[in-house]
Amino acid sequence: MDDKEIGTEEQQRYREQQQKQFYASFIDRNTPSHAGGEQASLPGPDQYDRPKMNAAQQVFLEQFQQYCSTLDAHIERMPQPDLSNCKVDYVQMLNREQLAAVTWNTGPLLVIAGAGTGKTWVICCRTAYLIEQGIPPEQILLLTFTRKAAREMIDRTAVLLQSSGSTADIHGGTFHGFANHMLRRYADLIGIDRNYTILDSIDSQDVISLIRDEMKITRKKGSPVPKSSVISTVISRARSCDITIKEVILKEYDYLEPYCEDIRMISTIFREYKQSHRQMDYDDLLEVFYHALKTHGQFRKKVNSIYRYIIIDEFQDTNLIQGKLVELLAGEEKQVMAVGDDAQSIYAFRGARHENILRFPAVFPECGIIKIQQNYRSSREILAYTNRIIESMVFGYRKILSSEIPGDQKPEVRRFFYQQDEASWICSRIEQIREKGTELSRIAVLFRSQYLSNYIQAEMLKRRIPFTVYGGLKFVERRHIKDMLAYLRIALNSLDAAAWNRILRLLPDIGTVRASLVIQTIMQNGGTFSSSSFSGYSFSSRLKELEVLLSTLRNDTMPLQDRILKLKQYYLPLMKTHCSDYLSRIPDLDVLAVLGGSGDSLEVFLSDLALDPPGSTFQEAEYGEEGQKEHVVLSTIHSAKGLEWDHVFIAAMLDGVFPDARSLLNIEELEEERRMFYVACTRAKRELVLTFPSYIQSYSRYFSLPSRFLSENRKDLFRFFIEEREQKIHYL
DNA sequence: AGGTATTTAGTTTTT
DNA sequence: CTAAATACCT
């Protein structure tokens, strides 16, 4: 015990030693001799190692440029708008390019809409225009990134049309949601089982965890057996990027190399498991739907005749299979309109191909292309800065956005000492902005990754500034909600072994071994569960209770909300023993019940939760002061896509943090980071502030060089400040 | 043997 | 903070 104490003490001392050395090193390098105030020095762009392009990438770049010129060639063709019979005054509300997109009436159309150019508005007007032209609303399909986005567009279209047409019948949602809807509706026609359940990423992890444990994989070369979450990520990435598991591992997870074969095996078993247990994950939904459309002519004709007009938003984020789906959905009539911006493609890690945009003319040779470059969001000063980011893109389709909005300041870049200083300054600035009468909801702080928001969160709690975190743990990903949902899933599909595993292990006297014994018995009986088979065990009475609960949950005559409340009664004592903070979790259970009160069937309820989970947790209100409804938004850049704020702060602009260290070696990944930077900066309407502390330490590495993205921009486009720390540094 | 408590190591981005 | 490994109970 004494040894241990000394050991940790030594570790502590060692760590402090390291820190001192580190501070000394960076103060040498980075602290200017003159203190505080406005400076004009950032490292030059040549101080960063740029990744080299390999042969394949070189070829790709040439191809890319060819695509770009094809695109430009198509742009020549501008249609003559036909505005007869229109009650809505489109000319009044739209600029020339927007009007052309809205009134396009000769087949496929690609709209390249830069950031803040009124893309959503164009889609709304387009929809309204189609309806005014006599197209029945139910023939229009609106594919967007989230269902919320679809809902918003449909609502705005309704306002536009007022009484002249009904938008209630427009179908809209994500690719996944649409695939799910079609598969269930036409399950009989295409010959699949309608009663599948959808696995979200956590569910997949649970299943993979089960499979892995059953395989009894032994440790190799001292490295621990990979976590189920990592295995799940690898498998899913291989699929959505259409590459082999080995390639994913070599590229991104080289420390998993010894387990390559095991993971491949798990992947195979996982696939079989999903089939035999009537389950589909996100990738399956798209793949099965695509396959059905491709091979089943009757089904394809049916779908094509229902949805004759397809509008796709955020086209740059579609992956390979979604791109192909668009082709099939367009059908013979090819009344398809794709809207996107290749400069804002930030989902390559999950298979998105921004080339989909550039290949559009190859898929639809007779298509029209319209480029919208008038920006209505950001001030001129901000736009000048973001235009420069586009210029520095290697794989970038050229566009120059222009804005007529006058601004009063150039973007600012500010350096701080500690992350705490950065957080503190941002909060002070936010307080100033609020005092000038700006609502907090017009302010956002953005980060490359979630963990970077910790200091700001702490500071805001301290200063009692109300805030909302976007992209945090999802409501449905919280443990107790997962547990509740597991009961409901079993009620629907009693073959769901992962859900069984989850709930059985909540019971006392049941651990890994007995849980799998029970599950095995259930599976052998084809999913029927009878507690009597386990009368010899100490836990049989518990199983009896469970049996009663499940039959209640299956009772379709009882409203879903009431069933969930029954479940809550059952689950509450279990939660008490498993969660130390169970009191604070109780409100979540009621939230779930409320969600279940929308009148949907259990099946629809579960699908909706898996495909379109409610945003972050419902704890927002807790942070706010009494009666205060306005919140500052703290968000990852990914979650901020499509949104805008008057004042935007982007924190932690350090090379290695943003751009992420892992992407520094590969030019394509670095380009993705750059597009993220572009997305982040273009969220700002009036004020853009980029900040960084002098270092950030994460695991054993530290980063202390300003982000290269800051250095790449022209110095006359922003102002640079160094904020000195008031107190002396206590380590020196 | 099997369940439960404690330590310990590892962390991007998400439909 | 969370999942896996280990240690320690019944």
Tab-separated table of N, CA, C and O in Angstrom, chain A residues 400-474:
chain	number	residue	atom	x	y	z
A	400	ILE	N	-17.225	32.501	-55.815
A	400	ILE	CA	-16.949	33.694	-55.037
A	400	ILE	C	-18.276	34.269	-54.599
A	400	ILE	O	-19.089	34.689	-55.421
A	401	LEU	N	-18.505	34.267	-53.305
A	401	LEU	CA	-19.767	34.774	-52.806
A	401	LEU	C	-19.653	36.277	-52.597
A	401	LEU	O	-18.599	36.797	-52.257
A	402	SER	N	-20.753	36.952	-52.811
A	402	SER	CA	-20.735	38.383	-52.555
A	402	SER	C	-21.879	38.743	-51.635
A	402	SER	O	-22.906	38.073	-51.585
A	403	SER	N	-21.654	39.774	-50.883
A	403	SER	CA	-22.647	40.185	-49.906
A	403	SER	C	-22.769	41.696	-49.933
A	403	SER	O	-21.806	42.406	-50.172
A	404	GLU	N	-23.976	42.193	-49.691
A	404	GLU	CA	-24.163	43.624	-49.641
A	404	GLU	C	-24.408	44.087	-48.225
A	404	GLU	O	-24.747	45.237	-47.978
A	405	ILE	N	-24.246	43.175	-47.286
A	405	ILE	CA	-24.496	43.543	-45.898
A	405	ILE	C	-23.264	44.245	-45.338
A	405	ILE	O	-22.175	43.678	-45.324
A	406	PRO	N	-23.427	45.490	-44.921
A	406	PRO	CA	-22.281	46.186	-44.355
A	406	PRO	C	-21.986	45.682	-42.956
A	406	PRO	O	-22.902	45.342	-42.213
A	407	GLY	N	-20.717	45.572	-42.619
A	407	GLY	CA	-20.359	45.141	-41.280
A	407	GLY	C	-19.539	46.213	-40.609
A	407	GLY	O	-19.084	47.154	-41.255
A	408	ASP	N	-19.364	46.090	-39.307
A	408	ASP	CA	-18.552	47.105	-38.666
A	408	ASP	C	-17.193	46.580	-38.248
A	408	ASP	O	-16.369	47.301	-37.743
A	409	GLN	N	-16.954	45.289	-38.435
A	409	GLN	CA	-15.643	44.797	-38.026
A	409	GLN	C	-15.206	43.571	-38.809
A	409	GLN	O	-16.006	42.752	-39.244
A	410	LYS	N	-13.898	43.477	-38.965
A	410	LYS	CA	-13.311	42.289	-39.566
A	410	LYS	C	-13.333	41.164	-38.540
A	410	LYS	O	-13.420	41.416	-37.340
A	411	PRO	N	-13.233	39.921	-39.013
A	411	PRO	CA	-13.106	38.811	-38.066
A	411	PRO	C	-11.893	39.029	-37.158
A	411	PRO	O	-10.920	39.655	-37.566
A	412	GLU	N	-11.987	38.508	-35.957
A	412	GLU	CA	-10.895	38.671	-35.002
A	412	GLU	C	-10.255	37.334	-34.700
A	412	GLU	O	-10.938	36.319	-34.609
A	413	VAL	N	-8.943	37.351	-34.510
A	413	VAL	CA	-8.241	36.178	-34.026
A	413	VAL	C	-7.594	36.574	-32.703
A	413	VAL	O	-6.940	37.619	-32.635
A	414	ARG	N	-7.808	35.759	-31.678
A	414	ARG	CA	-7.272	36.131	-30.366
A	414	ARG	C	-6.549	34.971	-29.716
A	414	ARG	O	-7.049	33.841	-29.705
A	415	ARG	N	-5.383	35.286	-29.168
A	415	ARG	CA	-4.621	34.244	-28.483
A	415	ARG	C	-4.658	34.459	-26.983
A	415	ARG	O	-4.560	35.582	-26.503
A	416	PHE	N	-4.795	33.358	-26.248
A	416	PHE	CA	-4.832	33.424	-24.793
A	416	PHE	C	-3.776	32.512	-24.214
A	416	PHE	O	-3.135	31.765	-24.942
A	417	PHE	N	-3.663	32.573	-22.897
A	417	PHE	CA	-2.673	31.703	-22.280
A	417	PHE	C	-3.269	30.337	-21.987
A	417	PHE	O	-2.985	29.363	-22.668
A	418	TYR	N	-4.129	30.268	-20.997
A	418	TYR	CA	-4.750	28.984	-20.683
A	418	TYR	C	-6.116	28.871	-21.357
A	418	TYR	O	-6.720	29.873	-21.722
A	419	GLN	N	-6.613	27.658	-21.433
A	419	GLN	CA	-7.965	27.456	-21.925
A	419	GLN	C	-8.983	28.188	-21.056
A	419	GLN	O	-9.983	28.672	-21.543
A	420	GLN	N	-8.675	28.271	-19.760
A	420	GLN	CA	-9.566	28.989	-18.854
A	420	GLN	C	-9.669	30.461	-19.245
A	420	GLN	O	-10.735	31.060	-19.172
A	421	ASP	N	-8.531	31.043	-19.636
A	421	ASP	CA	-8.535	32.451	-20.033
A	421	ASP	C	-9.412	32.642	-21.265
A	421	ASP	O	-10.189	33.583	-21.375
A	422	GLU	N	-9.251	31.716	-22.191
A	422	GLU	CA	-10.031	31.756	-23.420
A	422	GLU	C	-11.526	31.717	-23.070
A	422	GLU	O	-12.305	32.562	-23.518
A	423	ALA	N	-11.879	30.750	-22.231
A	423	ALA	CA	-13.291	30.588	-21.851
A	423	ALA	C	-13.793	31.838	-21.154
A	423	ALA	O	-14.881	32.344	-21.450
A	424	SER	N	-12.990	32.336	-20.251
A	424	SER	CA	-13.391	33.491	-19.474
A	424	SER	C	-13.601	34.712	-20.369
A	424	SER	O	-14.584	35.450	-20.231
A	425	TRP	N	-12.696	34.905	-21.302
A	425	TRP	CA	-12.826	36.054	-22.199
A	425	TRP	C	-14.084	35.932	-23.055
A	425	TRP	O	-14.840	36.890	-23.213
A	426	ILE	N	-14.314	34.754	-23.599
A	426	ILE	CA	-15.498	34.554	-24.440
A	426	ILE	C	-16.760	34.865	-23.643
A	426	ILE	O	-17.670	35.544	-24.117
A	427	CYS	N	-16.797	34.401	-22.406
A	427	CYS	CA	-17.982	34.659	-21.586
A	427	CYS	C	-18.145	36.151	-21.311
A	427	CYS	O	-19.255	36.677	-21.354
A	428	SER	N	-17.041	36.834	-21.039
A	428	SER	CA	-17.133	38.279	-20.813
A	428	SER	C	-17.691	38.968	-22.045
A	428	SER	O	-18.570	39.832	-21.959
A	429	ARG	N	-17.166	38.585	-23.176
A	429	ARG	CA	-17.626	39.188	-24.419
A	429	ARG	C	-19.110	38.921	-24.619
A	429	ARG	O	-19.864	39.801	-25.017
A	430	ILE	N	-19.527	37.709	-24.307
A	430	ILE	CA	-20.945	37.373	-24.457
A	430	ILE	C	-21.785	38.242	-23.530
A	430	ILE	O	-22.849	38.743	-23.919
A	431	GLU	N	-21.290	38.462	-22.316
A	431	GLU	CA	-22.033	39.320	-21.382
A	431	GLU	C	-22.150	40.743	-21.925
A	431	GLU	O	-23.201	41.380	-21.828
A	432	GLN	N	-21.060	41.227	-22.514
A	432	GLN	CA	-21.107	42.567	-23.122
A	432	GLN	C	-22.165	42.623	-24.219
A	432	GLN	O	-22.954	43.561	-24.299
A	433	ILE	N	-22.140	41.598	-25.072
A	433	ILE	CA	-23.097	41.576	-26.179
A	433	ILE	C	-24.524	41.570	-25.643
A	433	ILE	O	-25.395	42.273	-26.135
A	434	ARG	N	-24.727	40.797	-24.601
A	434	ARG	CA	-26.063	40.730	-24.019
A	434	ARG	C	-26.481	42.094	-23.465
A	434	ARG	O	-27.621	42.511	-23.601
A	435	GLU	N	-25.518	42.795	-22.842
A	435	GLU	CA	-25.858	44.103	-22.280
A	435	GLU	C	-26.279	45.096	-23.354
A	435	GLU	O	-27.056	46.006	-23.105
A	436	LYS	N	-25.744	44.898	-24.537
A	436	LYS	CA	-26.138	45.792	-25.628
A	436	LYS	C	-27.511	45.442	-26.180
A	436	LYS	O	-27.962	46.034	-27.150
A	437	GLY	N	-28.145	44.430	-25.589
A	437	GLY	CA	-29.516	44.137	-25.966
A	437	GLY	C	-29.669	43.006	-26.965
A	437	GLY	O	-30.758	42.783	-27.495
A	438	THR	N	-28.610	42.266	-27.238
A	438	THR	CA	-28.726	41.131	-28.147
A	438	THR	C	-29.169	39.895	-27.374
A	438	THR	O	-28.677	39.633	-26.282
A	439	GLU	N	-30.122	39.171	-27.953
A	439	GLU	CA	-30.571	37.948	-27.296
A	439	GLU	C	-29.460	36.907	-27.306
A	439	GLU	O	-28.718	36.800	-28.277
A	440	LEU	N	-29.404	36.128	-26.235
A	440	LEU	CA	-28.357	35.113	-26.150
A	440	LEU	C	-28.481	34.068	-27.245
A	440	LEU	O	-27.497	33.486	-27.675
A	441	SER	N	-29.699	33.847	-27.711
A	441	SER	CA	-29.877	32.810	-28.727
A	441	SER	C	-29.280	33.226	-30.074
A	441	SER	O	-29.272	32.437	-31.012
A	442	ARG	N	-28.788	34.457	-30.153
A	442	ARG	CA	-28.121	34.877	-31.388
A	442	ARG	C	-26.611	34.707	-31.301
A	442	ARG	O	-25.863	35.254	-32.121
A	443	ILE	N	-26.174	33.988	-30.272
A	443	ILE	CA	-24.742	33.811	-30.049
A	443	ILE	C	-24.417	32.328	-29.987
A	443	ILE	O	-25.173	31.546	-29.413
A	444	ALA	N	-23.301	31.935	-30.584
A	444	ALA	CA	-22.899	30.531	-30.492
A	444	ALA	C	-21.397	30.424	-30.308
A	444	ALA	O	-20.639	31.265	-30.782
A	445	VAL	N	-20.984	29.377	-29.609
A	445	VAL	CA	-19.569	29.040	-29.506
A	445	VAL	C	-19.393	27.670	-30.141
A	445	VAL	O	-20.084	26.718	-29.766
A	446	LEU	N	-18.495	27.577	-31.110
A	446	LEU	CA	-18.329	26.320	-31.845
A	446	LEU	C	-16.969	25.677	-31.552
A	446	LEU	O	-15.994	26.375	-31.261
A	447	PHE	N	-16.938	24.348	-31.659
A	447	PHE	CA	-15.718	23.593	-31.406
A	447	PHE	C	-15.565	22.493	-32.429
A	447	PHE	O	-16.541	22.002	-32.970
A	448	ARG	N	-14.312	22.075	-32.607
A	448	ARG	CA	-14.058	20.911	-33.451
A	448	ARG	C	-14.622	19.644	-32.784
A	448	ARG	O	-15.253	18.836	-33.401
A	449	SER	N	-14.347	19.460	-31.507
A	449	SER	CA	-14.868	18.269	-30.834
A	449	SER	C	-15.514	18.610	-29.506
A	449	SER	O	-15.261	19.653	-28.922
A	450	GLN	N	-16.305	17.680	-29.072
A	450	GLN	CA	-17.135	17.870	-27.905
A	450	GLN	C	-16.344	18.256	-26.658
A	450	GLN	O	-16.693	19.183	-25.957
A	451	TYR	N	-15.249	17.529	-26.409
A	451	TYR	CA	-14.568	17.725	-25.135
A	451	TYR	C	-14.005	19.131	-24.977
A	451	TYR	O	-13.717	19.584	-23.881
A	452	LEU	N	-13.836	19.832	-26.086
A	452	LEU	CA	-13.274	21.179	-26.024
A	452	LEU	C	-14.224	22.175	-25.373
A	452	LEU	O	-13.818	23.273	-25.006
A	453	SER	N	-15.483	21.793	-25.228
A	453	SER	CA	-16.445	22.737	-24.675
A	453	SER	C	-16.436	22.748	-23.149
A	453	SER	O	-17.110	23.554	-22.529
A	454	ASN	N	-15.670	21.862	-22.535
A	454	ASN	CA	-15.733	21.725	-21.079
A	454	ASN	C	-15.441	23.020	-20.328
A	454	ASN	O	-16.168	23.386	-19.412
A	455	TYR	N	-14.377	23.702	-20.715
A	455	TYR	CA	-14.013	24.909	-19.994
A	455	TYR	C	-15.085	25.987	-20.129
A	455	TYR	O	-15.397	26.691	-19.180
A	456	ILE	N	-15.617	26.105	-21.333
A	456	ILE	CA	-16.650	27.112	-21.540
A	456	ILE	C	-17.881	26.766	-20.729
A	456	ILE	O	-18.494	27.620	-20.114
A	457	GLN	N	-18.231	25.480	-20.721
A	457	GLN	CA	-19.389	25.078	-19.924
A	457	GLN	C	-19.193	25.447	-18.461
A	457	GLN	O	-20.085	26.008	-17.826
A	458	ALA	N	-18.016	25.145	-17.949
A	458	ALA	CA	-17.737	25.440	-16.541
A	458	ALA	C	-17.862	26.937	-16.283
A	458	ALA	O	-18.493	27.372	-15.321
A	459	GLU	N	-17.268	27.718	-17.186
A	459	GLU	CA	-17.279	29.164	-17.000
A	459	GLU	C	-18.705	29.712	-17.073
A	459	GLU	O	-19.083	30.588	-16.308
A	460	MET	N	-19.498	29.170	-17.962
A	460	MET	CA	-20.865	29.670	-18.104
A	460	MET	C	-21.715	29.293	-16.900
A	460	MET	O	-22.569	30.068	-16.472
A	461	LEU	N	-21.470	28.108	-16.370
A	461	LEU	CA	-22.178	27.726	-15.149
A	461	LEU	C	-21.816	28.698	-14.031
A	461	LEU	O	-22.670	29.158	-13.283
A	462	LYS	N	-20.526	29.017	-13.959
A	462	LYS	CA	-20.042	29.915	-12.913
A	462	LYS	C	-20.712	31.279	-13.034
A	462	LYS	O	-21.140	31.866	-12.051
A	463	ARG	N	-20.802	31.770	-14.259
A	463	ARG	CA	-21.352	33.117	-14.452
A	463	ARG	C	-22.858	33.107	-14.638
A	463	ARG	O	-23.451	34.143	-14.927
A	464	ARG	N	-23.441	31.951	-14.549
A	464	ARG	CA	-24.882	31.809	-14.721
A	464	ARG	C	-25.357	32.357	-16.068
A	464	ARG	O	-26.363	33.040	-16.171
A	465	ILE	N	-24.614	32.034	-17.092
A	465	ILE	CA	-25.069	32.338	-18.452
A	465	ILE	C	-25.787	31.088	-18.956
A	465	ILE	O	-25.192	30.018	-19.002
A	466	PRO	N	-27.071	31.194	-19.295
A	466	PRO	CA	-27.774	29.986	-19.747
A	466	PRO	C	-27.260	29.508	-21.103
A	466	PRO	O	-27.000	30.316	-21.986
A	467	PHE	N	-27.108	28.223	-21.234
A	467	PHE	CA	-26.597	27.700	-22.507
A	467	PHE	C	-27.212	26.343	-22.817
A	467	PHE	O	-27.731	25.655	-21.950
A	468	THR	N	-27.132	25.983	-24.079
A	468	THR	CA	-27.576	24.681	-24.552
A	468	THR	C	-26.416	24.024	-25.265
A	468	THR	O	-25.717	24.689	-26.024
A	469	VAL	N	-26.219	22.756	-25.032
A	469	VAL	CA	-25.154	22.047	-25.721
A	469	VAL	C	-25.756	21.234	-26.855
A	469	VAL	O	-26.645	20.426	-26.623
A	470	TYR	N	-25.286	21.455	-28.059
A	470	TYR	CA	-25.736	20.654	-29.206
A	470	TYR	C	-24.768	19.501	-29.408
A	470	TYR	O	-23.576	19.663	-29.272
A	471	GLY	N	-25.317	18.389	-29.818
A	471	GLY	CA	-24.461	17.280	-30.205
A	471	GLY	C	-23.859	16.543	-29.026
A	471	GLY	O	-22.940	15.779	-29.191
A	472	GLY	N	-24.364	16.764	-27.836
A	472	GLY	CA	-23.887	15.994	-26.704
A	472	GLY	C	-24.489	14.606	-26.718
A	472	GLY	O	-24.922	14.120	-27.759
A	473	LEU	N	-24.502	13.965	-25.564
A	473	LEU	CA	-25.154	12.674	-25.492
A	473	LEU	C	-26.611	12.833	-25.877
A	473	LEU	O	-27.307	13.680	-25.333
A	474	LYS	N	-27.056	12.013	-26.787
A	474	LYS	CA	-28.444	12.073	-27.195
A	474	LYS	C	-29.326	11.546	-26.074
A	474	LYS	O	-28.916	10.683	-25.300
